[in-house]
Coordinates of C-alpha atoms and ligand atoms in Angstrom, one line a residue:
M1 CA 38.5 1.3 22.5
K2 CA 39.4 4.9 22.0
T3 CA 36.4 7.3 22.3
K4 CA 36.0 11.0 22.0
P5 CA 36.2 13.2 25.1
I6 CA 32.7 13.7 26.6
I7 CA 31.7 17.2 27.2
K8 CA 28.7 17.4 29.4
K9 CA 25.8 19.6 29.7
L10 CA 25.2 19.7 33.4
K11 CA 21.6 20.1 34.9
F12 CA 23.1 21.2 38.1
I13 CA 25.7 23.6 39.5
P14 CA 28.7 21.6 40.4
N15 CA 30.4 22.2 43.7
L16 CA 33.8 22.4 41.9
K17 CA 33.1 25.0 39.3
N18 CA 36.6 25.5 38.0
Y19 CA 39.0 22.7 38.4
S20 CA 42.3 24.6 37.5
S21 CA 41.8 27.7 39.7
T22 CA 40.6 25.6 42.7
Y23 CA 43.6 23.3 42.3
K24 CA 46.0 26.2 42.1
N25 CA 44.7 28.0 45.2
F26 CA 43.8 25.1 47.4
D27 CA 45.2 25.0 50.9
Y28 CA 44.5 22.2 53.3
K29 CA 46.0 23.9 56.3
K30 CA 43.2 26.4 56.4
I31 CA 40.5 23.7 56.0
I32 CA 42.0 21.6 58.8
K33 CA 42.0 24.7 61.0
E34 CA 38.2 25.2 60.3
M35 CA 37.5 21.6 61.0
T36 CA 39.3 21.3 64.3
V37 CA 36.4 22.6 66.2
F38 CA 37.4 21.6 69.9
P39 CA 39.8 23.8 71.9
G40 CA 43.5 23.3 71.3
G41 CA 43.1 22.4 67.6
K42 CA 41.3 19.1 68.5
M43 CA 38.6 17.2 66.5
N44 CA 36.8 13.9 66.3
L45 CA 35.7 12.5 62.9
A46 CA 32.6 11.0 64.4
H47 CA 31.6 14.4 65.5
T48 CA 32.3 15.9 62.1
A49 CA 30.4 13.1 60.3
C50 CA 27.4 12.8 62.6
D51 CA 27.1 14.9 65.9
Q52 CA 27.5 18.3 64.1
N53 CA 24.4 17.5 62.0
A54 CA 22.6 16.1 65.0
M55 CA 23.3 19.3 67.0
G56 CA 22.1 21.6 64.2
Y57 CA 19.1 22.0 61.8
R58 CA 19.7 18.7 60.2
K59 CA 19.0 16.7 63.5
N60 CA 15.7 15.2 62.3
K61 CA 16.9 14.6 58.8
V62 CA 17.3 11.0 57.6
A63 CA 21.0 10.1 57.8
L64 CA 20.5 6.4 56.9
Y65 CA 17.9 4.6 54.8
W66 CA 18.5 1.0 55.3
E67 CA 17.2 -1.9 53.4
G68 CA 18.0 -5.5 54.5
E69 CA 18.4 -8.6 52.6
E70 CA 14.8 -9.7 53.2
G71 CA 13.4 -6.3 52.4
Q72 CA 13.2 -5.0 56.0
E73 CA 13.3 -1.2 56.0
M74 CA 14.7 1.2 58.7
K75 CA 15.3 4.9 58.7
Y76 CA 17.7 6.7 61.2
T77 CA 18.0 10.4 61.7
F78 CA 21.2 12.2 62.4
L79 CA 20.0 12.7 66.0
E80 CA 19.2 9.0 66.4
M81 CA 22.6 8.0 65.0
S82 CA 24.2 10.3 67.3
Q83 CA 22.4 9.1 70.4
L84 CA 22.8 5.4 69.4
S85 CA 26.4 5.7 69.0
N86 CA 26.8 7.6 72.3
R87 CA 25.2 4.7 74.0
L88 CA 27.6 2.3 72.3
G89 CA 30.5 4.6 73.2
N90 CA 29.4 4.5 76.8
A91 CA 29.0 0.7 76.8
L92 CA 32.6 0.3 75.4
K93 CA 33.9 2.6 78.1
S94 CA 32.2 0.5 80.7
M95 CA 34.2 -2.4 79.2
E96 CA 37.4 -0.6 79.9
V97 CA 38.0 0.2 76.3
K98 CA 40.5 3.1 76.2
K99 CA 41.8 5.7 73.7
G100 CA 43.9 3.7 71.1
D101 CA 42.4 0.3 71.9
R102 CA 41.1 -1.6 68.8
V103 CA 37.5 -2.6 68.4
F104 CA 36.6 -4.5 65.3
L105 CA 33.4 -4.9 63.4
F106 CA 32.9 -8.2 61.7
L107 CA 29.6 -7.4 60.3
P108 CA 27.4 -7.5 57.1
R109 CA 25.9 -4.1 56.0
V110 CA 23.6 -3.7 59.1
P111 CA 22.6 -0.4 60.6
E112 CA 24.6 -1.3 63.8
L113 CA 27.8 -1.3 61.8
F114 CA 27.3 2.5 61.3
V115 CA 26.3 3.0 64.9
S116 CA 29.3 1.0 66.2
F117 CA 31.9 2.7 63.9
L118 CA 30.7 6.2 65.2
G119 CA 30.6 4.9 68.9
I120 CA 34.1 3.5 68.8
T121 CA 35.8 6.5 67.2
K122 CA 33.8 8.9 69.6
I123 CA 35.6 7.5 72.6
G124 CA 39.0 7.7 70.8
A125 CA 39.3 4.0 70.2
I126 CA 40.4 2.6 66.8
A127 CA 37.6 1.1 64.7
G128 CA 38.5 -1.7 62.4
T129 CA 36.2 -3.3 59.9
L130 CA 36.2 -6.8 58.5
F131 CA 34.4 -8.1 55.5
S132 CA 31.7 -10.5 56.4
A133 CA 32.8 -13.1 53.9
F134 CA 36.1 -13.6 55.9
G135 CA 36.8 -17.2 56.9
P136 CA 38.6 -18.2 60.0
Q137 CA 42.1 -17.7 58.8
A138 CA 41.5 -14.3 57.4
L139 CA 39.9 -13.4 60.6
E140 CA 42.6 -14.7 62.7
D141 CA 45.3 -12.9 60.8
R142 CA 43.6 -9.6 61.3
L143 CA 42.3 -9.9 64.8
Q144 CA 45.6 -11.3 66.1
N145 CA 47.7 -8.6 64.5
S146 CA 45.5 -5.8 65.6
G147 CA 45.1 -7.2 69.1
A148 CA 41.5 -6.3 69.0
K149 CA 39.9 -5.9 72.6
V150 CA 36.3 -6.1 71.5
V151 CA 34.6 -7.6 68.4
V152 CA 31.0 -6.7 67.3
T153 CA 29.5 -9.3 65.2
T154 CA 26.2 -11.1 64.5
R155 CA 24.9 -14.3 65.8
E156 CA 25.4 -16.0 62.3
L157 CA 29.0 -14.9 62.1
Y158 CA 29.9 -15.5 65.7
S159 CA 30.6 -19.1 65.0
R160 CA 33.6 -18.1 62.9
V161 CA 35.0 -15.9 65.6
L162 CA 34.5 -18.8 68.2
K163 CA 36.7 -21.2 66.0
I164 CA 39.7 -18.9 66.5
K165 CA 39.0 -17.2 69.9
K166 CA 41.7 -19.4 71.6
N167 CA 44.3 -17.8 69.5
L168 CA 43.2 -14.3 70.3
P169 CA 44.6 -13.6 73.8
E170 CA 43.8 -9.9 73.7
L171 CA 40.2 -10.3 72.8
K172 CA 38.0 -9.6 76.0
K173 CA 34.5 -9.3 74.8
I174 CA 32.2 -10.0 71.9
I175 CA 29.1 -7.9 71.3
L176 CA 26.4 -9.8 69.4
I177 CA 23.8 -8.0 67.4
D178 CA 20.4 -9.1 68.4
D179 CA 18.6 -7.9 65.3
W180 CA 15.3 -9.2 66.6
N181 CA 15.6 -6.2 69.0
R182 CA 16.4 -3.6 66.3
V183 CA 12.8 -2.4 65.9
N184 CA 12.0 -3.1 69.6
F185 CA 14.6 -0.6 70.7
M186 CA 13.9 2.1 68.2
E187 CA 10.2 2.0 69.0
E188 CA 10.9 2.0 72.8
R189 CA 9.4 -1.4 73.2
K190 CA 10.5 -3.9 75.8
L191 CA 13.5 -5.9 74.6
T192 CA 13.2 -9.6 74.0
K193 CA 15.7 -11.1 76.5
K194 CA 17.7 -14.2 75.6
K195 CA 20.7 -15.7 77.2
A196 CA 24.0 -14.5 75.6
P197 CA 26.8 -17.1 74.9
K198 CA 29.8 -17.0 77.2
D199 CA 32.0 -13.7 76.9
C200 CA 29.2 -12.2 74.8
V201 CA 26.9 -9.3 75.4
W202 CA 23.8 -8.4 73.3
F203 CA 24.1 -5.2 71.5
Y204 CA 20.7 -3.8 72.2
E205 CA 20.9 -4.7 75.9
L206 CA 24.1 -2.8 76.1
L207 CA 22.4 0.3 74.4
E208 CA 19.5 -0.1 76.8
K209 CA 21.8 0.0 79.9
N210 CA 23.9 3.0 78.7
K211 CA 23.1 6.7 78.4
Q212 CA 22.6 8.5 75.2
Y213 CA 24.7 11.4 76.4
L214 CA 28.5 11.1 75.8
R215 CA 31.3 13.6 76.0
V216 CA 33.1 12.9 72.6
A217 CA 36.9 12.4 73.0
Q218 CA 38.7 15.5 71.7
M219 CA 41.5 14.0 69.5
K220 CA 44.5 15.5 67.9
P221 CA 44.1 15.4 64.1
T222 CA 46.8 13.0 63.8
D223 CA 45.5 10.6 66.5
P224 CA 44.5 7.2 65.0
A225 CA 40.8 6.7 64.3
F226 CA 40.3 3.6 62.1
M227 CA 42.1 0.8 60.5
L228 CA 41.7 -1.5 57.5
Y229 CA 43.7 -4.6 56.5
T230 CA 44.8 -4.6 52.9
S231 CA 47.0 -7.0 50.8
G232 CA 50.4 -6.6 49.3
T233 CA 52.4 -9.0 47.3
T234 CA 54.1 -10.7 50.2
G235 CA 53.4 -11.4 53.7
K236 CA 50.2 -11.3 55.7
P237 CA 47.6 -8.4 55.2
K238 CA 48.8 -5.1 56.5
G239 CA 46.9 -3.0 59.0
V240 CA 46.7 0.5 57.5
I241 CA 46.0 3.1 60.1
H242 CA 44.1 6.3 59.4
H243 CA 43.9 9.4 61.7
H244 CA 41.0 11.6 62.6
Q245 CA 41.9 14.3 60.0
A246 CA 41.3 11.7 57.2
I247 CA 37.7 13.1 57.3
V248 CA 39.0 16.5 56.0
H249 CA 40.0 15.0 52.6
E250 CA 37.2 12.7 52.5
M251 CA 34.7 15.5 53.0
K252 CA 36.3 17.7 50.4
S253 CA 36.8 14.9 47.9
A254 CA 33.0 13.9 48.5
E255 CA 32.2 17.5 47.6
F256 CA 34.4 17.9 44.5
V257 CA 34.2 14.5 42.9
L258 CA 30.8 13.0 44.2
D259 CA 29.4 16.5 44.1
I260 CA 27.5 15.8 47.3
K261 CA 24.9 18.4 48.4
E262 CA 22.9 18.2 51.6
D263 CA 19.6 17.4 49.7
D264 CA 21.2 14.4 47.9
V265 CA 20.2 10.9 48.5
Y266 CA 23.4 9.2 48.0
W267 CA 24.0 5.5 47.4
C268 CA 27.6 4.0 47.6
T269 CA 27.4 0.2 46.9
A270 CA 30.6 -0.6 48.6
D271 CA 30.9 -2.6 51.8
P272 CA 32.4 -0.9 54.8
G273 CA 34.6 -3.8 55.2
W274 CA 36.6 -1.9 52.5
V275 CA 37.8 1.6 52.7
T276 CA 35.3 2.9 50.2
G277 CA 32.5 2.1 52.6
I278 CA 34.1 3.9 55.4
A279 CA 35.4 7.0 53.6
Y280 CA 32.4 7.5 51.5
E281 CA 29.5 6.0 53.4
I282 CA 30.2 7.0 56.9
L283 CA 32.6 9.8 56.8
G284 CA 33.1 12.2 53.9
T285 CA 29.4 12.1 52.6
W286 CA 27.7 12.3 56.1
A287 CA 30.1 15.3 56.9
L288 CA 28.3 17.1 54.1
G289 CA 24.9 16.3 55.6
A290 CA 23.5 14.1 52.7
S291 CA 21.1 11.1 53.3
M292 CA 22.6 7.8 52.5
L293 CA 21.1 4.6 51.3
V294 CA 22.6 1.2 52.4
Y295 CA 21.3 -2.0 50.9
A296 CA 22.3 -5.2 52.6
G297 CA 21.3 -7.6 50.0
R298 CA 23.1 -9.3 47.1
F299 CA 23.8 -7.7 43.7
S300 CA 20.8 -8.0 41.3
P301 CA 20.3 -5.5 38.3
A302 CA 16.6 -5.4 38.9
K303 CA 16.8 -4.9 42.6
W304 CA 19.4 -2.2 42.2
Y305 CA 17.2 -0.3 39.8
D306 CA 14.3 -0.7 42.1
L307 CA 16.3 0.9 44.9
I308 CA 17.4 3.8 42.8
Q309 CA 13.7 4.3 41.9
E310 CA 12.2 3.8 45.3
Y311 CA 14.7 6.0 47.2
R312 CA 15.1 8.5 44.4
V313 CA 18.8 8.2 44.5
T314 CA 20.6 11.2 43.1
V315 CA 24.2 10.4 43.4
W316 CA 25.4 6.9 42.9
Y317 CA 28.9 5.5 43.6
T318 CA 29.8 2.0 42.4
A319 CA 32.5 -0.2 40.9
P320 CA 33.4 -1.1 37.3
T321 CA 32.6 -4.8 37.7
A322 CA 29.0 -3.8 38.9
V323 CA 28.7 -1.4 35.8
R324 CA 29.8 -4.2 33.5
M325 CA 27.4 -6.6 35.1
L326 CA 24.5 -4.1 34.7
A327 CA 25.5 -3.6 31.1
A328 CA 25.4 -7.4 30.5
S329 CA 21.8 -7.3 31.8
G330 CA 20.9 -4.8 29.0
A331 CA 19.9 -1.1 28.8
S332 CA 16.3 -2.2 28.2
L333 CA 16.1 -3.5 31.8
A334 CA 17.2 0.0 33.1
K335 CA 14.6 1.7 30.9
K336 CA 11.8 -0.2 32.7
Y337 CA 12.4 1.9 35.9
N338 CA 12.1 5.5 36.5
L339 CA 15.7 6.5 37.2
K340 CA 15.3 10.2 36.5
S341 CA 16.3 11.1 40.1
L342 CA 19.9 10.2 39.2
R343 CA 22.1 13.2 38.4
H344 CA 25.7 12.1 38.9
L345 CA 27.5 8.7 38.6
A346 CA 30.9 7.7 39.8
S347 CA 33.0 4.5 39.9
V348 CA 36.1 3.3 41.6
G349 CA 38.4 0.4 42.4
E350 CA 39.7 -1.0 39.2
P351 CA 40.1 0.3 35.6
L352 CA 36.8 1.6 34.2
N353 CA 36.9 0.7 30.5
P354 CA 35.5 3.3 28.0
E355 CA 32.6 1.0 27.1
A356 CA 31.5 1.1 30.7
V357 CA 31.7 5.0 30.8
M358 CA 29.6 5.1 27.6
W359 CA 27.2 2.5 28.9
G360 CA 26.2 5.0 31.7
I361 CA 25.1 7.4 28.9
K362 CA 23.2 4.7 27.0
A363 CA 21.2 3.6 30.1
F364 CA 21.0 6.6 32.3
K365 CA 21.9 9.5 30.0
L366 CA 24.9 10.1 32.4
P367 CA 28.5 9.0 32.1
F368 CA 30.2 7.2 34.9
H369 CA 33.1 9.3 36.4
D370 CA 36.2 7.2 37.1
N371 CA 38.3 8.0 40.1
Y372 CA 41.3 6.4 41.6
W373 CA 42.6 5.8 45.1
Q374 CA 43.8 3.2 47.5
T375 CA 43.2 1.9 51.1
E376 CA 46.4 3.7 52.0
T377 CA 45.4 7.0 50.5
G378 CA 42.3 7.1 52.6
G379 CA 40.3 9.1 49.9
M380 CA 40.3 9.8 46.3
V381 CA 43.5 11.1 44.7
I382 CA 42.8 11.3 41.0
A383 CA 39.3 11.8 39.6
N384 CA 37.0 13.0 36.9
Y385 CA 34.9 15.9 37.9
P386 CA 31.3 16.8 37.0
S387 CA 32.6 20.2 35.5
M388 CA 35.4 18.7 33.5
K389 CA 35.4 16.9 30.2
I390 CA 35.8 13.1 30.5
K391 CA 38.3 11.3 28.4
P392 CA 36.8 7.7 28.7
G393 CA 39.4 5.3 30.0
S394 CA 41.3 8.0 32.0
M395 CA 41.3 8.2 35.8
G396 CA 41.2 12.1 35.4
K397 CA 43.3 14.7 37.1
P398 CA 44.7 15.0 40.8
L399 CA 42.3 16.2 43.4
P400 CA 42.9 19.7 44.9
G401 CA 45.5 19.2 47.6
I402 CA 47.0 16.3 45.9
V403 CA 50.2 16.3 43.9
A404 CA 50.4 13.3 41.6
E405 CA 53.2 12.4 39.2
V406 CA 54.5 9.8 36.9
V407 CA 58.2 9.0 37.5
N408 CA 61.0 6.8 36.5
D409 CA 63.0 4.5 38.9
K410 CA 65.1 7.5 40.1
G411 CA 61.9 9.4 41.1
K412 CA 62.3 11.9 38.3
S413 CA 59.1 13.0 36.4
V414 CA 58.8 11.4 32.9
K415 CA 57.6 13.2 29.8
P416 CA 53.8 13.1 28.9
N417 CA 52.6 9.9 27.5
V418 CA 55.5 8.0 28.9
E419 CA 54.7 5.2 31.4
G420 CA 56.3 5.2 34.8
A421 CA 55.5 4.6 38.5
L422 CA 52.4 6.6 39.8
V423 CA 53.6 8.5 42.8
L424 CA 52.1 11.1 45.2
K425 CA 53.6 13.9 47.3
P426 CA 53.2 12.8 51.0
G427 CA 51.3 14.8 53.4
W428 CA 47.7 15.1 52.3
P429 CA 45.3 14.8 55.3
S430 CA 44.0 11.3 54.8
M431 CA 47.4 9.6 54.0
M432 CA 47.7 6.6 56.1
S433 CA 49.8 7.2 59.3
K434 CA 51.3 3.9 59.8
I435 CA 51.1 0.1 59.3
W436 CA 50.1 -1.5 62.5
R437 CA 53.1 -3.1 64.3
R438 CA 55.1 -3.2 61.0
P439 CA 57.0 0.1 60.8
N440 CA 59.3 -1.2 58.1
K441 CA 56.5 -2.0 55.8
Y442 CA 55.3 1.6 56.2
K443 CA 58.8 3.0 55.4
K444 CA 58.9 1.0 52.1
Y445 CA 56.0 3.1 50.7
F446 CA 58.2 6.2 50.5
E447 CA 61.1 6.6 48.1
H448 CA 62.8 9.8 46.6
G449 CA 60.5 11.9 48.6
W450 CA 57.4 10.3 47.0
Y451 CA 54.6 8.1 48.3
I452 CA 54.7 5.0 46.0
T453 CA 51.3 3.8 44.9
G454 CA 52.5 0.4 43.3
D455 CA 50.6 1.3 40.3
R456 CA 51.9 2.2 36.8
A457 CA 50.4 5.0 34.7
Y458 CA 51.1 7.8 32.2
K459 CA 49.9 11.4 32.1
D460 CA 48.8 12.9 28.8
S461 CA 49.7 16.3 27.6
E462 CA 46.6 17.8 29.2
G463 CA 47.5 16.4 32.6
Y464 CA 44.9 13.4 32.5
F465 CA 46.2 10.2 34.1
W466 CA 45.8 6.9 32.6
F467 CA 46.1 3.6 34.5
V468 CA 48.5 1.0 33.1
G469 CA 48.6 -1.7 35.7
R470 CA 50.0 -2.9 39.0
D471 CA 53.8 -2.8 39.5
D472 CA 53.6 -5.9 41.7
D473 CA 51.6 -9.1 41.8
V474 CA 48.6 -7.8 43.8
I475 CA 45.3 -9.0 42.2
K476 CA 42.2 -6.9 41.7
T477 CA 39.2 -9.2 41.3
A478 CA 35.7 -7.4 40.9
G479 CA 37.5 -4.5 42.5
E480 CA 38.7 -6.3 45.5
R481 CA 42.3 -6.3 46.4
V482 CA 43.8 -9.8 47.0
G483 CA 47.3 -10.6 47.9
P484 CA 48.7 -13.7 46.1
F485 CA 50.6 -14.8 49.1
E486 CA 47.4 -15.2 51.3
V487 CA 45.8 -17.4 48.6
E488 CA 49.0 -19.4 48.2
S489 CA 49.3 -19.9 52.0
A490 CA 45.7 -21.1 52.1
L491 CA 46.4 -23.5 49.2
V492 CA 49.6 -25.0 50.5
S493 CA 47.8 -25.7 53.8
H494 CA 45.5 -28.1 51.8
P495 CA 46.5 -31.6 52.7
K496 CA 47.0 -32.6 49.0
I497 CA 49.0 -29.6 47.7
I498 CA 52.8 -29.2 47.9
E499 CA 53.3 -25.8 46.2
A500 CA 51.1 -23.1 44.7
G501 CA 51.6 -19.9 42.6
V502 CA 48.8 -17.5 42.2
I503 CA 48.2 -14.8 39.6
G504 CA 45.5 -12.4 38.4
K505 CA 44.2 -13.5 35.0
P506 CA 42.4 -10.8 32.9
D507 CA 38.8 -11.3 32.8
P508 CA 36.3 -9.1 30.7
M509 CA 33.7 -8.9 33.5
R510 CA 35.7 -8.9 36.8
G511 CA 38.9 -7.2 35.6
E512 CA 40.9 -10.1 36.9
I513 CA 40.2 -13.6 38.3
I514 CA 42.3 -15.5 40.6
K515 CA 44.2 -18.4 38.9
A516 CA 46.2 -20.9 40.9
F517 CA 48.9 -23.1 39.6
V518 CA 49.5 -26.1 42.0
T519 CA 51.6 -29.1 42.4
L520 CA 50.2 -32.1 44.2
K521 CA 51.6 -34.5 46.6
K522 CA 53.0 -37.7 45.4
G523 CA 50.3 -40.2 44.3
V524 CA 47.5 -37.6 44.3
R525 CA 45.6 -37.8 41.0
P526 CA 44.6 -34.5 39.6
S527 CA 40.9 -34.3 38.8
E528 CA 38.0 -31.8 38.3
A529 CA 36.5 -33.0 41.6
L530 CA 39.8 -32.1 43.4
K531 CA 39.8 -28.7 41.9
E532 CA 36.4 -28.1 43.3
Q533 CA 37.3 -29.4 46.7
I534 CA 40.3 -27.0 46.8
Q535 CA 38.1 -24.1 45.8
Q536 CA 35.6 -24.9 48.6
Y537 CA 38.5 -25.2 51.1
V538 CA 40.0 -21.8 50.2
K539 CA 36.5 -20.2 50.3
K540 CA 35.9 -21.3 53.8
F541 CA 39.3 -20.9 55.1
L542 CA 40.0 -17.4 53.6
A543 CA 37.1 -15.6 52.2
G544 CA 34.3 -16.0 49.7
H545 CA 35.9 -13.8 47.2
A546 CA 39.6 -14.8 47.5
Y547 CA 39.3 -18.5 46.1
P548 CA 40.9 -19.3 42.8
K549 CA 38.2 -19.5 40.1
E550 CA 40.7 -21.4 38.0
I551 CA 43.1 -24.0 39.1
E552 CA 45.8 -25.7 36.9
F553 CA 47.7 -28.7 38.1
M554 CA 51.5 -28.6 37.3
D555 CA 54.4 -31.0 37.7
N556 CA 56.7 -28.2 38.7
L557 CA 56.4 -24.4 39.3
P558 CA 59.0 -21.9 38.0
K559 CA 61.3 -20.8 40.7
T560 CA 64.3 -18.6 41.2
R561 CA 67.5 -20.3 42.3
S562 CA 66.7 -19.1 45.8
G563 CA 63.4 -21.1 45.6
K564 CA 61.0 -18.2 45.1
I565 CA 58.0 -19.0 43.0
M566 CA 58.0 -16.7 39.9
R567 CA 54.5 -15.5 39.5
R568 CA 55.8 -13.4 36.6
M569 CA 56.6 -16.5 34.6
L570 CA 53.2 -18.1 35.4
K571 CA 51.4 -14.9 34.2
A572 CA 53.5 -14.9 31.0
K573 CA 52.6 -18.5 30.4
E574 CA 49.0 -17.8 31.0
L575 CA 49.0 -14.9 28.6
G576 CA 51.2 -16.7 26.0
L577 CA 53.8 -13.9 26.3
D578 CA 57.5 -14.0 26.1
M579 CA 59.0 -15.3 29.3
G580 CA 61.5 -12.5 29.6
D581 CA 64.7 -13.1 31.4
T582 CA 64.9 -16.8 32.5
S583 CA 68.5 -16.8 33.5
T584 CA 67.8 -17.3 37.2
L585 CA 65.1 -19.8 36.5
E586 CA 65.3 -23.1 38.3
V587 CA 62.6 -25.3 36.8
F588 CA 59.4 -25.0 34.9
Ligands
PRX1 O1 45.6 -0.8 41.5 C1 44.7 0.3 41.8 C2 43.3 -0.2 41.8 O2 43.1 -0.5 43.2 C3 44.2 -0.4 44.0 C4 43.7 0.0 45.3 O3 43.0 -1.0 45.9 P1 42.2 -0.8 47.3 O4 43.2 -0.4 48.3 O5 41.4 -2.1 47.5 O6 41.3 0.4 46.9 C5 40.3 0.8 47.7 C6 39.8 2.2 47.3 C7 39.5 2.4 45.9 C8 45.0 0.6 43.3 O7 46.3 0.5 43.8 N1 42.5 1.0 41.5 C9 41.7 1.7 42.2 N2 41.0 2.6 41.6 C10 41.3 2.4 40.3 C11 42.2 1.4 40.3 N3 42.8 1.0 39.0 C12 42.4 1.6 38.0 N4 41.5 2.6 37.9 C13 40.9 3.1 39.1 N5 40.0 4.1 39.1

């Protein structure tokens, strides 16, 4: 669908008034200098995100409005967040957690996740987040590779960690969230004491024992601060490391793209198990002093509208699949709620189709603003801005401080409207600083002086970027990045499967769904029941979102002469396309 550009009449003064002149004159060096507030050019992103607010006039301002799955409600001011995280930081220190040690959070969206992230980074340790839907294998891959010393989790999720604990020699302690003490602790009531399992300590007992004063570790801007595992085409997930100065870009992008102002009530629907939840729930947006809403429950259009109405959300950051699901529930549902507080909408994670942009106008009288980035970029790199016209379907233009280009395979810029590889000029503040324990993987991201995104795109004559697709086999399903290799490995560990090839199949709602082609062991009869059994197996083993929604049994899979399964062929078969060059093909 081609739609006309949207020229907006804004009801607010945008933070970024003039894109072109800001882009031209922008200089990160100066901003980093301003944000390195400790002597010797040092900083700490938890200080920037939280403590600087807690120390100033925003100390009693609500930093976090939290609503739990069962409707529980909590509020935390910046001062409370700062003190709670100081206590956790002190607790970690008493467990001998040192600068550079990894502490992982295997948590649903509970308030303690935010407290812990700040506490870990305040003492200079590296905070890692893990999506709460991860099964034992996904957990083991990440905790083993990172060498995490401490894991913070809940009583419910603890059993999954227990299953793999024997394979994690570097793991020393598990902190368990005793959520029954959440309110007790905040209201200074006596804690309910229960015996913790072996090697575990209760979160709130730790907070009780430790002081609320902490000297924040003063870090070099390029010291590591947090890490996230993300998937590529091959191999196990990669541990992407981000440094303290990532917050500089996250703050400026939240200012320019999300248009965050300190009196906003901002809602980002992402889970901090993914980078969006870290960069734009904990870091960039808090650094600007806005109040943030976190909802721990499941997606439901009515509930989401109810939350916007109840908390008077002003800026809303979500994902295309969610927008499409809301659209499917009808604009009339949205109209039943008072959503007038909304002033700006943004979306990320997968292509935002023009219909979804336009649906925002229909339901909320506001368009969704698409923006593009990756776990590795640590923050938005291409975006639509409130002050700029939107071309529905386009990702927008590069952020101030970011040089983006579309190039050919020699790294040379291509002409407008010609498709090529989407690349960025290395060196922006939130660019990943390494891949944990895999330096060669890191090097592969750079070629001809560019950072290679792995995406294909074209740029039009006005400088707007348009997404074309991935350059590799990485799957994006409902905005979540899934590596085919991880799913294939899980599939072939099933006792009835010999081989598996996994692709992303286009889907109107979720962008893509995971489709698996499998061959079965001799004598195993293909059946619908077996498909379901395999799906359940992958779900439990890997993660709730990473199981193949579709499974097709095959007698053989297409392979190269060297035995590599050709996903490209499987995709072509699925889409009914020309198979391309089949000269190296072994069987089909
Ligand atoms: O393929 C691009 C797609 O998501 C990938 C990054 O995935 P992940 O690291 O999980 O991202 C987390 C932060 C957003 C990209 O390489 N992608 C992201 N945003 C867009 C997108 N594809 C199209 N349009 C977007 N706006």
